[in-house]
Coordinates of C-alpha atoms and ligand atoms in Angstrom, one line a residue:
M1 CA -54.3 -27.5 -64.3
N2 CA -53.6 -30.6 -66.4
A3 CA -51.2 -29.5 -69.1
S4 CA -48.4 -31.6 -70.5
T5 CA -45.4 -29.3 -70.6
L6 CA -43.8 -27.2 -67.9
M7 CA -41.7 -24.4 -69.4
W8 CA -39.2 -23.2 -66.8
F9 CA -37.9 -19.8 -67.7
R10 CA -34.5 -19.0 -66.3
Q11 CA -31.9 -16.8 -68.0
D12 CA -33.9 -16.8 -71.3
L13 CA -36.5 -14.2 -70.6
R14 CA -37.7 -13.9 -74.2
L15 CA -40.1 -15.4 -76.7
R16 CA -38.0 -15.1 -79.8
D17 CA -35.1 -17.6 -80.4
N18 CA -36.1 -19.6 -77.3
P19 CA -35.4 -23.2 -78.2
A20 CA -37.0 -24.7 -75.1
L21 CA -40.2 -22.6 -75.5
H22 CA -40.3 -23.5 -79.2
Y23 CA -40.2 -27.2 -78.3
A24 CA -42.7 -26.8 -75.5
C25 CA -45.2 -25.1 -77.7
E26 CA -45.0 -27.8 -80.4
N27 CA -46.2 -30.2 -77.7
G28 CA -49.4 -28.3 -77.0
A29 CA -50.4 -26.1 -74.0
I30 CA -47.6 -25.0 -71.6
I31 CA -47.4 -23.9 -68.0
P32 CA -44.8 -21.1 -68.0
I33 CA -43.0 -20.6 -64.7
Y34 CA -40.2 -18.5 -63.3
I35 CA -38.6 -19.5 -60.0
F36 CA -36.4 -17.2 -58.0
D37 CA -34.4 -20.1 -56.7
T38 CA -32.9 -20.3 -53.3
D39 CA -30.7 -23.3 -54.3
C40 CA -28.2 -20.7 -55.3
P41 CA -25.2 -20.3 -52.9
E42 CA -25.5 -17.1 -51.0
Q43 CA -22.6 -15.3 -52.7
F44 CA -24.1 -15.9 -56.2
I45 CA -27.5 -14.5 -55.3
P46 CA -28.0 -11.5 -57.7
G47 CA -26.9 -8.2 -56.3
D48 CA -29.3 -5.3 -55.9
A49 CA -28.8 -3.8 -59.4
S50 CA -29.4 -7.2 -61.0
K51 CA -32.5 -7.7 -59.0
W52 CA -33.9 -4.4 -60.1
W53 CA -33.3 -5.4 -63.7
L54 CA -34.7 -8.9 -63.2
H55 CA -38.0 -7.4 -61.8
Q56 CA -38.4 -5.2 -64.8
S57 CA -37.5 -8.0 -67.2
L58 CA -39.9 -10.5 -65.7
S59 CA -42.7 -7.9 -65.8
A60 CA -42.1 -7.4 -69.5
L61 CA -42.0 -11.2 -70.1
N62 CA -45.2 -11.6 -68.1
L63 CA -46.9 -8.9 -70.2
S64 CA -45.9 -10.7 -73.4
L65 CA -47.4 -13.9 -72.0
D66 CA -50.8 -12.1 -71.3
N67 CA -49.9 -11.9 -67.6
Q68 CA -50.0 -15.7 -67.3
L69 CA -46.5 -16.4 -66.2
H70 CA -46.4 -18.2 -62.9
F71 CA -44.0 -16.9 -60.2
A72 CA -42.5 -18.8 -57.3
K73 CA -39.6 -18.5 -54.9
G74 CA -37.8 -21.3 -53.1
E75 CA -35.9 -24.5 -54.0
A76 CA -36.5 -25.1 -57.6
I77 CA -36.2 -28.9 -57.3
R78 CA -38.9 -29.0 -54.6
I79 CA -41.2 -26.6 -56.5
I80 CA -40.9 -28.4 -59.8
M81 CA -41.3 -31.9 -58.4
A82 CA -44.4 -30.8 -56.5
L83 CA -46.0 -29.2 -59.6
V84 CA -45.2 -32.3 -61.7
Q85 CA -47.0 -34.5 -59.2
A86 CA -49.9 -32.3 -58.5
H87 CA -50.7 -31.5 -62.1
N88 CA -49.8 -34.6 -64.0
I89 CA -47.1 -32.8 -66.0
K90 CA -45.6 -35.1 -68.7
T91 CA -42.7 -33.0 -69.9
V92 CA -40.4 -30.4 -68.3
V93 CA -38.2 -28.2 -70.5
W94 CA -35.6 -25.4 -69.9
N95 CA -32.7 -23.7 -71.5
R96 CA -29.3 -24.6 -70.0
G97 CA -27.4 -22.6 -67.4
Y98 CA -23.6 -22.9 -67.1
E99 CA -22.8 -21.8 -63.6
P100 CA -21.4 -24.7 -61.5
W101 CA -24.2 -24.8 -58.9
Q102 CA -26.8 -24.7 -61.7
I103 CA -25.2 -27.6 -63.5
K104 CA -25.1 -29.7 -60.3
R105 CA -28.7 -28.8 -59.4
D106 CA -30.1 -29.4 -62.9
T107 CA -28.3 -32.8 -63.2
Q108 CA -30.0 -33.8 -59.9
L109 CA -33.4 -32.6 -61.1
K110 CA -33.1 -34.4 -64.4
Q111 CA -32.4 -37.6 -62.6
L112 CA -35.5 -37.1 -60.3
L113 CA -37.8 -36.3 -63.2
S114 CA -36.6 -39.2 -65.3
A115 CA -37.0 -41.6 -62.4
A116 CA -40.6 -40.2 -62.1
G117 CA -41.2 -41.0 -65.8
V118 CA -41.3 -37.4 -66.9
E119 CA -39.7 -36.4 -70.2
V120 CA -37.1 -33.7 -69.5
K121 CA -35.3 -31.7 -72.1
S122 CA -32.7 -28.9 -71.9
F123 CA -31.5 -26.7 -74.8
N124 CA -28.7 -24.3 -75.5
S125 CA -30.0 -20.8 -75.8
H126 CA -27.2 -18.9 -74.0
L127 CA -24.0 -19.7 -75.8
L128 CA -22.8 -19.9 -79.5
W129 CA -20.7 -23.0 -78.8
E130 CA -21.1 -25.6 -76.1
P131 CA -18.1 -25.4 -73.8
W132 CA -17.5 -29.1 -73.9
Q133 CA -17.4 -29.2 -77.7
V134 CA -14.4 -26.8 -78.1
L135 CA -11.2 -28.6 -77.0
K136 CA -7.6 -28.7 -78.1
K137 CA -6.2 -31.6 -80.1
D138 CA -5.2 -33.3 -76.9
E139 CA -8.8 -33.0 -75.6
T140 CA -7.9 -30.5 -72.9
P141 CA -9.6 -27.0 -72.7
Y142 CA -8.0 -23.9 -74.2
K143 CA -6.6 -21.4 -71.8
V144 CA -5.7 -18.6 -74.3
F145 CA -8.4 -16.6 -76.0
T146 CA -7.1 -16.3 -79.5
P147 CA -6.6 -20.0 -80.3
Y148 CA -9.8 -20.8 -78.4
Y149 CA -11.8 -18.4 -80.6
R150 CA -10.0 -18.5 -83.9
R151 CA -9.0 -22.1 -84.0
G152 CA -11.4 -23.7 -81.6
C153 CA -14.7 -21.9 -82.2
L154 CA -14.5 -20.4 -85.7
S155 CA -13.4 -23.8 -87.2
K156 CA -16.5 -25.4 -85.9
P157 CA -19.8 -25.4 -87.8
S158 CA -21.5 -21.9 -87.6
P159 CA -23.6 -21.3 -84.5
R160 CA -27.2 -22.4 -84.9
M161 CA -29.6 -20.1 -86.6
P162 CA -32.2 -18.4 -84.3
V163 CA -35.5 -20.1 -84.1
A164 CA -38.8 -18.3 -84.8
I165 CA -41.2 -17.2 -82.1
P166 CA -43.7 -20.0 -81.6
K167 CA -46.8 -19.5 -83.8
D168 CA -49.2 -20.3 -81.1
I169 CA -48.5 -20.1 -77.4
Q170 CA -51.3 -21.8 -75.5
I171 CA -51.0 -21.3 -71.8
E172 CA -52.7 -23.1 -68.9
Y173 CA -52.8 -20.6 -66.2
N174 CA -53.6 -21.5 -62.6
P175 CA -53.8 -18.6 -60.1
Q176 CA -53.2 -21.1 -57.3
C177 CA -49.7 -21.8 -58.6
D178 CA -48.8 -18.1 -59.1
N179 CA -47.6 -16.1 -56.1
G180 CA -47.2 -13.0 -58.3
L181 CA -44.1 -11.1 -59.3
D182 CA -44.0 -9.0 -56.1
S183 CA -43.7 -12.1 -54.0
L184 CA -40.1 -12.5 -55.3
A185 CA -39.3 -9.2 -53.4
L186 CA -36.8 -8.1 -56.1
M187 CA -37.3 -4.4 -55.9
P188 CA -34.9 -2.5 -53.6
R189 CA -36.5 -0.9 -50.6
I190 CA -34.7 2.4 -51.2
N191 CA -35.5 4.2 -54.5
W192 CA -32.0 4.6 -55.8
F193 CA -32.9 3.3 -59.3
H194 CA -34.5 6.5 -60.7
T195 CA -31.6 7.1 -63.1
M196 CA -31.7 3.5 -64.3
D197 CA -35.4 3.8 -65.0
K198 CA -34.7 6.6 -67.4
M199 CA -31.7 4.9 -69.1
W200 CA -32.8 1.4 -69.6
T201 CA -35.7 -0.6 -70.9
P202 CA -35.2 -4.1 -69.6
G203 CA -37.0 -6.8 -71.6
E204 CA -37.0 -8.3 -75.1
E205 CA -38.3 -5.2 -76.8
G206 CA -35.6 -3.0 -75.2
A207 CA -32.9 -5.5 -76.2
A208 CA -34.2 -5.5 -79.8
K209 CA -34.1 -1.7 -79.9
H210 CA -30.5 -1.5 -78.6
L211 CA -29.5 -3.9 -81.3
S212 CA -31.3 -2.1 -84.1
D213 CA -29.9 1.2 -82.9
F214 CA -26.4 -0.2 -83.0
L215 CA -26.5 -1.9 -86.4
P216 CA -25.0 -1.4 -88.9
D217 CA -23.1 1.8 -88.2
G218 CA -22.1 0.9 -84.7
A219 CA -20.5 -2.4 -85.8
K220 CA -18.7 -0.6 -88.7
A221 CA -17.2 2.0 -86.3
Y222 CA -16.8 -0.4 -83.4
K223 CA -13.1 -1.1 -83.7
N224 CA -12.1 2.5 -83.8
K225 CA -14.5 4.0 -81.3
R226 CA -15.3 1.3 -78.7
D227 CA -12.5 2.4 -76.3
F228 CA -13.7 6.0 -75.9
P229 CA -16.0 6.1 -72.9
D230 CA -17.7 9.3 -73.9
L231 CA -18.7 8.2 -77.4
G232 CA -21.3 5.6 -76.4
A233 CA -20.0 3.5 -79.3
T234 CA -20.7 0.0 -77.8
S235 CA -23.9 -1.9 -78.2
K236 CA -25.0 -1.8 -74.5
L237 CA -26.4 -5.3 -74.8
S238 CA -24.7 -6.9 -71.8
P239 CA -27.6 -6.9 -69.3
H240 CA -30.0 -7.9 -72.0
L241 CA -27.7 -10.8 -72.9
H242 CA -27.2 -11.8 -69.2
F243 CA -30.9 -12.2 -68.6
G244 CA -31.4 -13.8 -72.0
E245 CA -33.7 -11.1 -73.4
I246 CA -31.8 -11.6 -76.6
S247 CA -29.6 -14.5 -77.6
P248 CA -26.0 -14.3 -78.8
N249 CA -27.2 -16.1 -81.9
Q250 CA -29.6 -13.3 -82.7
I251 CA -26.9 -10.7 -82.3
W252 CA -24.3 -12.8 -84.2
Y253 CA -26.5 -13.2 -87.3
A254 CA -28.0 -9.7 -87.2
A255 CA -24.6 -8.2 -87.1
I256 CA -23.3 -10.3 -90.1
H257 CA -26.5 -9.6 -92.0
A258 CA -26.3 -5.9 -91.3
L259 CA -22.8 -5.8 -92.9
D260 CA -24.0 -7.9 -95.9
G261 CA -22.1 -11.0 -94.7
N262 CA -18.8 -9.2 -94.9
T263 CA -17.0 -11.0 -92.0
E264 CA -13.7 -9.5 -93.2
D265 CA -14.9 -6.1 -92.1
A266 CA -12.6 -5.0 -89.3
G267 CA -15.4 -3.5 -87.2
L268 CA -17.6 -6.6 -87.6
D269 CA -14.8 -9.0 -86.8
C270 CA -13.9 -7.0 -83.7
Y271 CA -17.5 -6.9 -82.5
L272 CA -18.0 -10.6 -83.1
S273 CA -14.8 -11.3 -81.2
E274 CA -16.2 -9.5 -78.2
L275 CA -19.1 -12.0 -78.2
G276 CA -16.2 -14.5 -78.4
W277 CA -14.8 -13.1 -75.1
R278 CA -18.2 -13.6 -73.6
E279 CA -18.1 -17.2 -74.7
F280 CA -14.6 -17.6 -73.4
S281 CA -15.6 -16.5 -69.9
H282 CA -18.4 -19.0 -69.8
Y283 CA -16.0 -21.6 -71.2
L284 CA -13.5 -20.9 -68.4
L285 CA -16.1 -21.1 -65.8
F286 CA -17.4 -24.4 -67.1
H287 CA -13.9 -26.0 -67.3
F288 CA -12.5 -24.2 -64.2
P289 CA -15.4 -23.8 -61.9
H290 CA -13.3 -22.4 -59.1
I291 CA -12.6 -19.1 -60.9
P292 CA -15.1 -16.9 -59.0
Q293 CA -13.3 -17.6 -55.8
K294 CA -9.8 -18.8 -56.5
N295 CA -6.9 -17.4 -58.5
F296 CA -6.7 -19.2 -61.8
S297 CA -2.9 -19.0 -61.6
P298 CA -1.6 -20.7 -58.4
K299 CA 1.3 -18.3 -58.5
F300 CA -0.9 -15.8 -56.7
E301 CA -1.8 -17.9 -53.8
H302 CA 0.7 -16.1 -51.6
F303 CA 0.3 -12.7 -53.0
P304 CA 0.5 -10.1 -50.3
W305 CA -2.8 -8.3 -50.8
R306 CA -3.4 -5.4 -48.4
S307 CA -6.3 -5.0 -46.1
D308 CA -7.2 -1.3 -46.4
P309 CA -11.0 -0.7 -45.7
D310 CA -10.7 3.1 -46.0
S311 CA -9.1 3.0 -49.5
L312 CA -11.6 0.4 -50.6
I313 CA -14.5 2.7 -49.5
A314 CA -12.8 5.7 -51.3
W315 CA -12.6 3.5 -54.5
Q316 CA -16.2 2.4 -54.2
Q317 CA -17.5 5.9 -53.7
G318 CA -15.4 7.5 -56.5
Q319 CA -13.3 9.5 -54.0
T320 CA -9.8 8.4 -54.9
G321 CA -8.6 11.8 -56.3
I322 CA -7.7 10.1 -59.6
P323 CA -10.3 11.6 -62.0
I324 CA -10.9 8.7 -64.4
V325 CA -11.2 6.2 -61.6
D326 CA -13.6 8.4 -59.7
A327 CA -15.7 9.0 -62.9
G328 CA -15.9 5.3 -63.5
M329 CA -16.9 4.4 -60.0
R330 CA -19.5 7.1 -59.9
E331 CA -20.9 6.0 -63.3
L332 CA -21.3 2.6 -61.9
W333 CA -23.2 3.8 -58.8
Q334 CA -25.4 6.2 -60.8
T335 CA -26.2 4.1 -63.9
G336 CA -25.6 0.5 -63.0
T337 CA -23.0 0.2 -65.7
M338 CA -19.4 1.3 -66.6
H339 CA -17.6 1.5 -69.9
N340 CA -15.3 -1.5 -70.6
R341 CA -12.1 0.5 -70.9
V342 CA -12.9 2.3 -67.6
R343 CA -13.7 -1.1 -65.9
M344 CA -10.1 -2.1 -66.8
V345 CA -8.7 1.2 -65.5
V346 CA -10.6 1.1 -62.1
G347 CA -9.8 -2.6 -61.8
S348 CA -6.1 -2.1 -62.3
F349 CA -6.1 0.8 -59.9
L350 CA -7.7 -1.3 -57.2
V351 CA -5.5 -4.4 -57.5
K352 CA -2.3 -2.8 -58.4
N353 CA -2.0 0.8 -57.1
L354 CA -4.1 0.0 -54.0
L355 CA -2.9 -3.6 -53.8
I356 CA -6.4 -4.8 -52.8
D357 CA -7.5 -8.3 -53.6
W358 CA -9.4 -8.5 -56.9
R359 CA -12.2 -10.4 -55.1
Q360 CA -13.1 -7.2 -53.2
G361 CA -13.6 -5.5 -56.6
E362 CA -15.5 -8.4 -58.0
R363 CA -18.0 -8.3 -55.1
W364 CA -18.6 -4.6 -55.5
F365 CA -19.2 -5.0 -59.2
W366 CA -21.5 -7.9 -58.4
D367 CA -23.7 -5.8 -56.3
C368 CA -23.7 -2.6 -58.5
L369 CA -23.6 -3.9 -62.1
L370 CA -26.8 -4.4 -64.0
D371 CA -25.0 -6.9 -66.2
A372 CA -23.3 -8.7 -63.3
D373 CA -22.5 -12.1 -64.6
L374 CA -20.6 -14.8 -62.7
A375 CA -18.6 -15.9 -65.7
A376 CA -17.8 -12.5 -67.3
N377 CA -17.2 -10.7 -64.0
S378 CA -14.9 -13.3 -62.4
A379 CA -12.9 -13.9 -65.7
S380 CA -12.5 -10.2 -66.3
W381 CA -11.4 -9.5 -62.8
Q382 CA -8.9 -12.3 -63.0
W383 CA -7.8 -10.9 -66.3
I384 CA -7.2 -7.4 -65.0
A385 CA -5.5 -8.7 -61.8
G386 CA -3.1 -10.8 -63.9
T387 CA -4.2 -13.9 -61.9
G388 CA -6.3 -15.4 -64.7
A389 CA -6.1 -17.4 -67.9
D390 CA -4.6 -15.5 -70.7
A391 CA -4.5 -12.5 -68.4
S392 CA -2.9 -9.2 -68.8
P393 CA 0.5 -9.8 -67.0
Y394 CA 0.5 -8.4 -63.4
F395 CA 3.5 -6.2 -64.2
R396 CA 1.5 -4.4 -67.0
I397 CA 0.0 -1.7 -64.8
F398 CA -2.4 0.7 -66.4
N399 CA -1.5 4.3 -65.8
P400 CA -4.9 6.0 -65.2
V401 CA -3.5 9.4 -66.3
T402 CA -2.2 8.3 -69.7
Q403 CA -5.3 6.1 -70.1
G404 CA -7.5 9.1 -69.5
Q405 CA -5.4 11.4 -71.8
R406 CA -5.6 8.8 -74.6
F407 CA -9.3 7.7 -74.3
D408 CA -10.9 10.8 -72.9
P409 CA -8.7 13.6 -74.3
Q410 CA -11.0 16.5 -73.5
G411 CA -12.1 15.0 -70.2
E412 CA -15.7 14.9 -71.3
Y413 CA -16.4 11.6 -69.6
V414 CA -14.6 12.7 -66.4
K415 CA -16.5 16.0 -66.3
R416 CA -19.9 14.2 -66.7
F417 CA -19.4 12.2 -63.5
C418 CA -17.1 14.6 -61.6
P419 CA -18.8 17.9 -62.3
E420 CA -16.6 19.6 -59.7
L421 CA -13.8 19.3 -62.3
S422 CA -15.8 20.9 -65.1
K423 CA -13.6 24.0 -65.3
M424 CA -10.3 22.1 -65.3
P425 CA -8.4 22.7 -68.6
D426 CA -7.7 19.6 -70.7
K427 CA -4.1 19.6 -69.8
Y428 CA -4.8 18.8 -66.1
I429 CA -8.2 17.2 -66.2
H430 CA -6.6 13.7 -65.6
N431 CA -3.9 14.9 -63.2
P432 CA -5.2 18.0 -61.2
W433 CA -2.5 17.5 -58.6
D434 CA 0.1 18.7 -61.2
A435 CA -1.8 21.9 -62.0
P436 CA -0.2 25.2 -60.9
Q437 CA -2.1 27.0 -58.1
N438 CA -3.4 29.7 -60.5
I439 CA -5.1 27.0 -62.6
L440 CA -6.6 25.3 -59.6
D441 CA -7.9 28.7 -58.5
Y442 CA -9.4 29.3 -61.9
A443 CA -11.1 25.9 -61.9
G444 CA -12.3 26.4 -58.3
I445 CA -10.6 23.3 -57.1
K446 CA -9.1 22.9 -53.6
L447 CA -7.5 19.5 -53.5
G448 CA -8.4 17.7 -50.4
S449 CA -11.4 20.0 -49.9
N450 CA -13.9 20.0 -52.8
Y451 CA -12.0 17.3 -54.8
P452 CA -9.9 14.6 -53.1
A453 CA -6.1 14.7 -53.1
P454 CA -4.8 11.5 -54.8
L455 CA -5.2 8.5 -52.5
V456 CA -1.8 7.2 -53.6
D457 CA 1.2 8.4 -55.5
L458 CA 0.9 6.6 -58.9
K459 CA 4.6 6.0 -59.3
A460 CA 5.3 4.8 -55.8
S461 CA 2.2 2.6 -55.7
R462 CA 3.2 1.1 -59.1
Q463 CA 6.6 0.2 -57.6
R464 CA 5.0 -1.2 -54.5
A465 CA 2.9 -3.5 -56.7
L466 CA 6.0 -4.7 -58.6
D467 CA 7.8 -5.4 -55.3
A468 CA 4.8 -7.4 -54.1
L469 CA 4.9 -9.4 -57.3
A470 CA 8.6 -10.1 -56.8
Q471 CA 8.0 -11.1 -53.2
S472 CA 5.1 -13.5 -54.1
K473 CA 7.3 -15.2 -56.7
Q474 CA 9.7 -16.3 -53.9
Q475 CA 6.9 -18.3 -52.4
P476 CA 6.5 -22.0 -53.4
D477 CA 3.8 -22.6 -56.1
E478 CA 0.7 -24.6 -55.3
E479 CA -1.3 -26.6 -57.7
P480 CA -4.9 -25.5 -58.2
S481 CA -7.4 -27.9 -56.8
Ligands
FAD501 P1 -20.0 -4.3 -76.4 O1 -18.6 -3.7 -76.5 O2 -21.0 -3.8 -77.3 O3 -19.8 -5.9 -76.6 C1 -20.8 -6.8 -77.0 C2 -21.0 -7.9 -76.0 O4 -19.9 -8.7 -75.9 C3 -21.3 -7.4 -74.6 O5 -22.6 -7.0 -74.4 C4 -20.8 -8.5 -73.7 O6 -21.8 -9.5 -73.6 C5 -19.7 -9.1 -74.5 N1 -18.4 -8.7 -74.1 C6 -17.7 -7.6 -74.4 N2 -16.5 -7.5 -73.8 C7 -16.4 -8.6 -73.0 C8 -15.5 -9.1 -72.1 N3 -14.3 -8.4 -71.9 N4 -15.7 -10.2 -71.4 C9 -16.9 -10.9 -71.6 N5 -17.8 -10.4 -72.5 C10 -17.6 -9.3 -73.1 N6 -19.4 -8.1 -68.7 C11 -20.6 -8.6 -68.3 O7 -21.4 -8.9 -69.2 N7 -20.8 -8.8 -67.0 C12 -19.9 -8.5 -66.0 O8 -20.2 -8.8 -64.8 C13 -18.7 -7.9 -66.4 N8 -17.7 -7.6 -65.5 C14 -16.5 -7.0 -65.9 C15 -15.6 -6.7 -64.9 C16 -14.4 -6.1 -65.3 C17 -13.3 -5.8 -64.3 C18 -14.1 -5.9 -66.7 C19 -12.8 -5.3 -67.2 C20 -15.0 -6.3 -67.7 C21 -16.3 -6.8 -67.3 N9 -17.3 -7.2 -68.2 C22 -18.4 -7.7 -67.8 C23 -16.9 -7.1 -69.7 C24 -17.3 -5.8 -70.4 O9 -16.9 -4.7 -69.7 C25 -18.9 -5.7 -70.6 O10 -19.4 -6.9 -71.2 C26 -19.1 -4.5 -71.6 O11 -18.6 -3.3 -71.1 C27 -20.6 -4.4 -71.9 O12 -20.9 -3.3 -72.7 P2 -21.6 -3.5 -74.1 O13 -22.7 -4.4 -74.0 O14 -21.8 -2.2 -74.7 O15 -20.4 -4.3 -74.8

């Protein structure tokens, strides 16, 4: 193998709108490689659901590269430096990652390659705006979403237009440098993914199909319908975006184009601003790299979280006795995803009604979500816990019963994932403990037997959360490190 450019695929598992690939192909033949890197700190290694997705996605990318993608596992720096030396590689290219450990590792690799006389280039393929380019007038980062997005991002030049698929991808394939996809050992040993197999098509084609199914009608109706978990009214692009099978730029321009450039349209504006939330979470992680582990707000350093393993397990297994919480947690387990509104409801229930540290919820989501994303997951958990930047205040506690009544009025969503409640009338579907005995008998429900009695009293646990907040406020504040 004696090619000039090593194309290192990372979270950009696509051929279209891939700036690094585009640049590499203009230079001549490429050696495409994917490395399952072990430089990653243990707690950030992808969870089981993500690994399942990654395996499928890599398989799709390999197919679109005529099965000539090289696979390796280990320390990326060591692997790349060895390849460069052994095969006289003159240029190494990749698309940037924004997780703190990636930034540190990539900076080190760039220095080593430059010192070895190798051209090294990195590109932005993952974000609409570079985090360091959006700052307040005083040059400090925004901490509140609306000014960040409306004033900071939208006042900047428009995001770059997607680049075309390279006309000619010439690959130098060397079987000696390819350990094969299976060597990455991504597929879970137990076959729990059969439901996901039916629901999802990981890879660039699956992403393009989700987008074209969603536009234009989905974007038009987005604002009014997106909060109803049973309607399937969101774009379902998050795992595709996480693995870079589609870029935010492709989605941004496709959505604007599908609505004839009418950015005043309320549905389109709302949809684009959700992409803005995605940007904001990456922005926060970039400027405040401690957010996956540490409360953004130092006020919560002394918060009296409870240790309650039994309640945590009941929450994880969808056995809390609160129907919308149970439906959400079962949806997560069975499908690898959960509707955004329900993520907020189950999150609030864990950190407020059960008073369990948001990091326990974040870890469970990390393992079970197909779209598990360090930036979005930690920022969203901190948002719902009230510990984050621009967070929902801690004292605003979601009531799962009224949330259910408002966003799942006929209980269709609950019944899908909690079929034991299928005969419960609408009036009691979200609060079966309030139902008179004759209704419970009609619905065939014995609370505590074939459906759990509620794990906590909602009113009392709400008050307990408010008392905990008051107690923590009496502690001295600490500055974040
Ligand atoms: P759509 O509604 O169609 O939105 C389009 C895209 O915008 C999404 O694909 C996603 O990339 C982005 N987006 C939408 N809402 C948010 C948000 N609040 N924050 C950041 N980006 C957003 N999203 C993840 O991608 N990975 C996670 O690990 C993750 N963990 C979460 C944990 C909690 C507790 C909560 C409340 C939310 C979390 N989210 C996470 C955000 C959101 O729930 C998902 O992005 C969304 O449900 C994905 O569905 P969709 O693709 O149909 O979204």
